[in-house]
Amino acid sequence: MELGNNTQFSEFFLLGFSADPELQPLIFGLFLSMYLIAVFGNLIIILVTISDSHLHTPMYFFLSNLSFVDICFTSTTIPKMLKNIQTQSKVITYEGCIIQVYFYIFFAGLDDFLLTVMAYDRFVAICHPLHYTVIMNLRLCGLLVLVPWMMSAMNSLLQSLMVLKLTFCREVEIPHFFCELNQMVQLACSDTFLNDMVMYLESVLLAGGPFAGIIYSYSKIVSSIRKISSTQGKFKAFSTCASHFSVVLLFYCTSLGVYLSSAATHSSHSSATASVMYTVVTPMLNPFIYSLRNKDIKRALKRVCGIVGIKRPTVLGQMKCP
């Protein structure tokens, strides 16, 4: 990419969290642990959902898609950061940075869309239980997953192409642990007005839209639950969406926390630290929320664990599933 000073720009420098060499092993161990927990936790959700026929329902179809997206989301940023710590290098190529921006925006947006789809699924299950299987048919479920993939792909492609139009006139240091779009735009020496406008519209439409959909779905759910006469019926209805509601709160509260911390402190280091919450911590906690608060997942885990125990007695010995 030709720059204003007629030099060839080829790389960025990711500053990460700290330049202190003594802290690097601690940071490496912490993020490696969180990454492995996130990957294996979500992978277990996917495998359990596939292997147990009782979970072949729209709700768990969307959940397995969410788990797959969470694995990809964390894998977009954390492996590169771990490699940089291990090799003691802060460099990421220009092409690598653009690719990271594309997939980060893609999977972050897809996460948001899938949470909205899951809210709609719970809305239909609670507000229209007699027509649930008719409404949530195979064709609609496929469309509810396919459309978010297409919209996220187009949005991330647009944002990445907008970054390609920017020029950078010096050695650029990104005060983050990955190539964050807003940080890259701020480092550009060319006019960024169009980029800022696109990012603003994207935030309003593709973040505010799904959030409004979730709010609408849960307002209808609460209204329907209030009409149930028995306390046991109310509890049973609420329990079907408790896990999803917890994940929604975690996702949006951490995202809001990142935005507020950036706006209040204007510190890139604070922003990078806050970003850990929704890039690593949220995908790591999602499997625990669904497995601990969901009886169907618990039963499926016990069934799968029981099958493994029968097939491999010599390995497992006297171990039993909890």
Coordinates of C-alpha atoms in Angstrom, one line a residue:
M1 CA 0.0 0.0 0.0
E2 CA 1.6 3.3 -1.1
L3 CA 1.7 6.0 1.6
G4 CA 1.8 9.7 1.6
N5 CA 5.6 9.7 2.3
N6 CA 6.2 7.3 -0.6
T7 CA 7.3 4.4 1.6
Q8 CA 5.9 0.9 1.6
F9 CA 3.8 0.2 4.8
S10 CA 3.8 -3.4 5.8
E11 CA 3.2 -3.9 9.5
F12 CA 1.6 -2.7 12.8
F13 CA 2.8 -3.1 16.3
L14 CA 0.4 -4.5 18.9
L15 CA 1.5 -3.1 22.3
G16 CA -0.7 -5.5 24.3
F17 CA -1.2 -5.0 28.0
S18 CA 2.3 -4.5 29.4
A19 CA 5.8 -4.1 28.3
D20 CA 7.2 -5.5 31.6
P21 CA 9.0 -8.8 30.8
E22 CA 8.3 -10.2 34.2
L23 CA 4.5 -9.9 33.6
Q24 CA 4.6 -11.7 30.2
P25 CA 4.6 -15.3 31.6
L26 CA 1.6 -14.4 33.8
I27 CA -0.3 -12.8 31.0
F28 CA 0.5 -15.8 28.7
G29 CA -0.6 -18.4 31.2
L30 CA -3.8 -16.5 32.1
F31 CA -4.9 -16.0 28.5
L32 CA -3.9 -19.5 27.4
S33 CA -6.0 -20.9 30.3
M34 CA -9.0 -18.8 29.4
Y35 CA -8.7 -19.6 25.7
L36 CA -8.6 -23.4 26.3
I37 CA -11.5 -23.2 28.7
A38 CA -13.5 -21.2 26.1
V39 CA -12.7 -23.6 23.2
F40 CA -13.2 -26.9 25.0
G41 CA -16.3 -25.6 26.9
N42 CA -18.0 -24.5 23.7
L43 CA -16.8 -27.6 21.9
I44 CA -18.5 -29.8 24.5
I45 CA -21.8 -28.0 24.1
I46 CA -21.6 -28.6 20.3
L47 CA -20.7 -32.3 20.7
V48 CA -23.4 -32.9 23.3
T49 CA -26.0 -31.1 21.2
I50 CA -25.1 -33.2 18.1
S51 CA -24.8 -36.6 19.9
D52 CA -28.0 -36.4 22.0
S53 CA -31.2 -36.7 19.9
H54 CA -33.2 -35.1 22.8
L55 CA -31.4 -31.8 22.0
H56 CA -32.2 -31.8 18.3
T57 CA -34.5 -28.8 18.7
P58 CA -34.4 -25.2 17.4
M59 CA -33.2 -23.9 20.7
Y60 CA -30.1 -26.1 20.9
F61 CA -29.5 -25.8 17.1
F62 CA -29.1 -22.0 17.7
L63 CA -27.0 -22.7 20.9
S64 CA -24.6 -25.0 19.0
N65 CA -24.2 -22.2 16.3
L66 CA -23.5 -19.7 19.1
S67 CA -20.9 -22.0 20.6
F68 CA -19.2 -22.4 17.2
V69 CA -19.1 -18.7 16.7
D70 CA -17.7 -18.1 20.2
I71 CA -14.8 -20.5 19.4
C72 CA -14.1 -18.7 16.2
F73 CA -14.5 -15.3 17.9
T74 CA -11.8 -16.0 20.6
S75 CA -9.6 -17.7 18.0
T76 CA -9.5 -14.5 15.9
T77 CA -7.5 -12.6 18.5
I78 CA -6.0 -14.8 21.3
P79 CA -3.7 -17.2 19.4
K80 CA -1.9 -14.2 17.7
M81 CA -1.5 -12.5 21.1
L82 CA -0.1 -15.7 22.6
K83 CA 2.3 -16.1 19.7
N84 CA 3.6 -12.6 20.1
I85 CA 4.2 -13.1 23.8
Q86 CA 6.0 -16.4 23.1
T87 CA 8.2 -15.0 20.3
Q88 CA 8.6 -11.7 22.1
S89 CA 7.4 -9.9 19.1
K90 CA 4.7 -7.2 18.8
V91 CA 4.5 -7.2 15.0
I92 CA 1.5 -8.1 12.9
T93 CA 1.6 -7.6 9.2
Y94 CA -0.7 -5.2 7.4
E95 CA -2.5 -8.0 5.6
G96 CA -2.8 -9.9 8.9
C97 CA -4.3 -6.9 10.6
I98 CA -6.9 -6.4 7.9
I99 CA -7.8 -10.1 8.1
Q100 CA -8.1 -9.9 11.9
V101 CA -10.4 -6.8 11.6
Y102 CA -12.6 -8.6 9.1
F103 CA -13.1 -11.8 11.2
Y104 CA -13.4 -9.9 14.5
I105 CA -16.2 -7.7 13.2
F106 CA -17.8 -10.7 11.5
F107 CA -18.0 -13.0 14.5
A108 CA -18.8 -10.2 17.0
G109 CA -21.8 -9.2 14.8
L110 CA -22.8 -12.8 14.4
D111 CA -22.8 -13.3 18.1
D112 CA -25.2 -10.4 18.5
F113 CA -27.5 -11.6 15.7
L114 CA -27.6 -15.2 17.1
L115 CA -28.5 -13.9 20.6
T116 CA -31.4 -12.0 18.9
V117 CA -32.5 -15.2 17.1
M118 CA -32.4 -17.1 20.3
A119 CA -34.6 -14.5 22.0
Y120 CA -37.1 -14.8 19.2
D121 CA -37.1 -18.6 19.7
R122 CA -37.8 -18.2 23.4
F123 CA -40.6 -15.7 22.5
V124 CA -42.3 -18.2 20.3
A125 CA -41.9 -21.0 22.8
I126 CA -43.4 -19.1 25.7
C127 CA -46.0 -16.9 23.9
H128 CA -47.1 -19.4 21.2
P129 CA -46.4 -22.8 22.7
L130 CA -49.1 -24.7 20.8
H131 CA -47.7 -23.4 17.4
Y132 CA -44.0 -23.6 18.3
T133 CA -43.2 -26.6 16.1
V134 CA -45.1 -25.2 13.2
I135 CA -43.6 -21.7 13.4
M136 CA -40.0 -22.9 14.2
N137 CA -39.8 -25.3 11.3
L138 CA -36.6 -26.5 9.6
R139 CA -36.8 -23.9 6.8
L140 CA -37.2 -20.9 9.2
C141 CA -34.5 -22.1 11.5
G142 CA -32.1 -22.4 8.5
L143 CA -33.0 -18.9 7.4
L144 CA -32.6 -17.5 10.9
V145 CA -29.0 -18.7 10.9
L146 CA -28.1 -18.1 7.2
V147 CA -29.3 -14.4 7.2
P148 CA -27.1 -13.4 10.1
W149 CA -24.1 -15.0 8.5
M150 CA -24.7 -13.1 5.3
M151 CA -25.4 -9.8 7.0
S152 CA -22.3 -10.1 9.2
A153 CA -20.2 -11.0 6.2
M154 CA -21.3 -8.0 4.2
N155 CA -20.8 -5.7 7.2
S156 CA -17.3 -6.9 8.0
L157 CA -16.4 -6.8 4.3
L158 CA -17.5 -3.2 4.1
Q159 CA -15.6 -2.1 7.2
S160 CA -12.5 -3.9 6.0
L161 CA -12.6 -2.3 2.5
M162 CA -13.0 1.1 4.2
V163 CA -9.8 0.5 6.2
L164 CA -8.0 -0.4 2.9
K165 CA -8.7 3.2 1.7
L166 CA -6.8 4.7 4.6
T167 CA -3.1 5.7 4.6
F168 CA -0.7 5.5 7.5
C169 CA 2.3 7.9 7.4
R170 CA 4.5 6.5 10.2
E171 CA 5.3 3.4 12.2
V172 CA 1.9 2.6 13.7
E173 CA 1.5 1.3 17.2
I174 CA -1.9 -0.1 18.2
P175 CA -2.4 0.2 22.0
H176 CA -4.3 -3.1 22.1
F177 CA -3.8 -6.8 22.0
F178 CA -5.5 -7.1 18.6
C179 CA -6.2 -5.0 15.5
E180 CA -9.3 -3.1 16.8
L181 CA -11.1 -1.1 14.1
N182 CA -11.5 2.1 16.0
Q183 CA -7.8 2.1 17.0
M184 CA -6.7 1.6 13.4
V185 CA -8.9 4.5 12.1
Q186 CA -7.5 6.8 14.8
L187 CA -4.0 6.1 13.6
A188 CA -4.7 7.0 10.0
C189 CA -3.2 10.1 8.6
S190 CA -5.8 10.4 5.8
D191 CA -9.4 11.7 6.2
T192 CA -11.5 9.3 8.3
F193 CA -14.8 11.1 8.2
L194 CA -16.4 8.4 6.0
N195 CA -15.0 5.6 8.2
D196 CA -16.4 7.3 11.3
M197 CA -19.8 7.7 9.7
V198 CA -19.9 4.0 8.6
M199 CA -18.9 2.8 12.0
Y200 CA -21.6 5.0 13.6
L201 CA -24.3 3.8 11.3
E202 CA -23.2 0.2 11.8
S203 CA -23.4 0.6 15.5
V204 CA -26.9 2.1 15.3
L205 CA -28.3 -0.4 12.8
L206 CA -26.5 -3.7 13.4
A207 CA -26.0 -3.3 17.2
G208 CA -29.1 -1.3 18.1
G209 CA -31.4 -3.3 15.9
P210 CA -30.7 -6.7 17.5
F211 CA -30.8 -5.2 20.9
A212 CA -34.2 -3.7 20.2
G213 CA -35.4 -7.1 19.0
I214 CA -34.2 -8.7 22.2
I215 CA -35.9 -6.1 24.3
Y216 CA -39.2 -6.6 22.3
S217 CA -39.0 -10.4 22.7
Y218 CA -38.5 -10.3 26.4
S219 CA -41.2 -7.6 27.0
K220 CA -43.6 -10.1 25.3
I221 CA -42.2 -13.0 27.3
V222 CA -42.6 -11.1 30.6
S223 CA -46.1 -10.1 29.7
S224 CA -47.0 -13.7 28.9
I225 CA -45.4 -15.0 32.1
R226 CA -47.4 -12.5 34.2
K227 CA -50.7 -14.0 32.8
I228 CA -49.9 -17.5 34.1
S229 CA -51.9 -18.1 37.2
S230 CA -49.8 -20.7 39.0
T231 CA -46.4 -19.9 40.6
Q232 CA -45.0 -23.3 39.3
G233 CA -46.1 -22.4 35.8
K234 CA -44.4 -19.0 35.9
F235 CA -41.2 -20.6 37.2
K236 CA -41.2 -23.3 34.5
A237 CA -41.8 -20.7 31.8
F238 CA -39.0 -18.4 33.1
S239 CA -36.6 -21.3 33.5
T240 CA -36.8 -22.0 29.7
C241 CA -35.2 -18.6 29.0
A242 CA -33.1 -18.0 32.1
S243 CA -29.8 -19.2 30.6
H244 CA -30.3 -17.1 27.4
F245 CA -31.2 -14.1 29.5
S246 CA -28.0 -14.5 31.6
V247 CA -25.9 -14.7 28.4
V248 CA -27.6 -11.6 27.0
L249 CA -26.9 -9.6 30.1
L250 CA -23.3 -10.8 30.2
F251 CA -22.8 -9.9 26.5
Y252 CA -24.4 -6.4 26.6
C253 CA -23.1 -5.4 30.0
T254 CA -19.5 -6.2 29.1
S255 CA -19.9 -4.5 25.7
L256 CA -21.4 -1.4 27.4
G257 CA -18.6 -1.5 30.0
V258 CA -16.0 -1.4 27.2
Y259 CA -17.7 1.6 25.6
L260 CA -18.1 3.5 28.9
S261 CA -14.5 2.8 30.1
S262 CA -13.2 4.2 26.7
A263 CA -15.4 7.2 26.8
A264 CA -14.8 8.0 30.5
T265 CA -11.0 7.5 30.7
H266 CA -9.9 8.0 27.1
S267 CA -7.2 5.5 27.9
S268 CA -6.3 2.8 25.3
H269 CA -4.9 0.6 28.1
S270 CA -8.2 0.7 30.0
S271 CA -10.1 -0.1 26.7
A272 CA -7.8 -3.0 26.0
T273 CA -8.3 -4.4 29.5
A274 CA -12.1 -4.0 29.3
S275 CA -12.2 -5.6 25.9
V276 CA -11.0 -8.8 27.5
M277 CA -14.4 -9.2 29.1
Y278 CA -16.4 -9.7 25.8
T279 CA -13.6 -11.1 23.7
V280 CA -12.5 -13.9 26.1
V281 CA -14.5 -13.9 29.3
T282 CA -18.0 -14.0 27.8
P283 CA -17.3 -16.9 25.4
M284 CA -15.6 -18.7 28.3
L285 CA -18.5 -18.3 30.6
N286 CA -21.3 -19.1 28.1
P287 CA -20.9 -22.9 28.3
F288 CA -20.9 -22.8 32.1
I289 CA -24.1 -20.7 32.1
Y290 CA -25.9 -23.1 29.8
S291 CA -24.6 -26.3 31.5
L292 CA -25.2 -25.2 35.1
R293 CA -28.7 -23.6 34.5
N294 CA -30.1 -25.9 31.9
K295 CA -31.4 -29.3 33.0
D296 CA -31.5 -30.6 29.4
I297 CA -27.8 -30.0 28.9
K298 CA -27.0 -31.6 32.3
R299 CA -29.0 -34.7 31.5
A300 CA -27.3 -34.9 28.0
L301 CA -23.9 -34.6 29.6
K302 CA -24.7 -37.4 32.0
R303 CA -26.0 -39.6 29.2
V304 CA -22.9 -38.9 27.1
C305 CA -20.6 -39.5 30.1
G306 CA -22.4 -42.7 30.8
I307 CA -21.9 -44.0 27.2
V308 CA -18.2 -43.2 27.4
G309 CA -18.0 -45.0 30.7
I310 CA -19.5 -48.1 29.2
K311 CA -17.4 -48.1 26.0
R312 CA -14.1 -47.4 27.8
P313 CA -14.2 -49.2 31.2
T314 CA -10.5 -50.0 31.1
V315 CA -9.6 -46.3 30.9
L316 CA -12.2 -44.8 33.2
G317 CA -12.0 -47.6 35.8
Q318 CA -14.4 -46.9 38.6
M319 CA -15.0 -43.2 37.7
K320 CA -18.7 -42.2 37.5
C321 CA -20.4 -39.3 36.0
P322 CA -21.6 -36.7 38.5

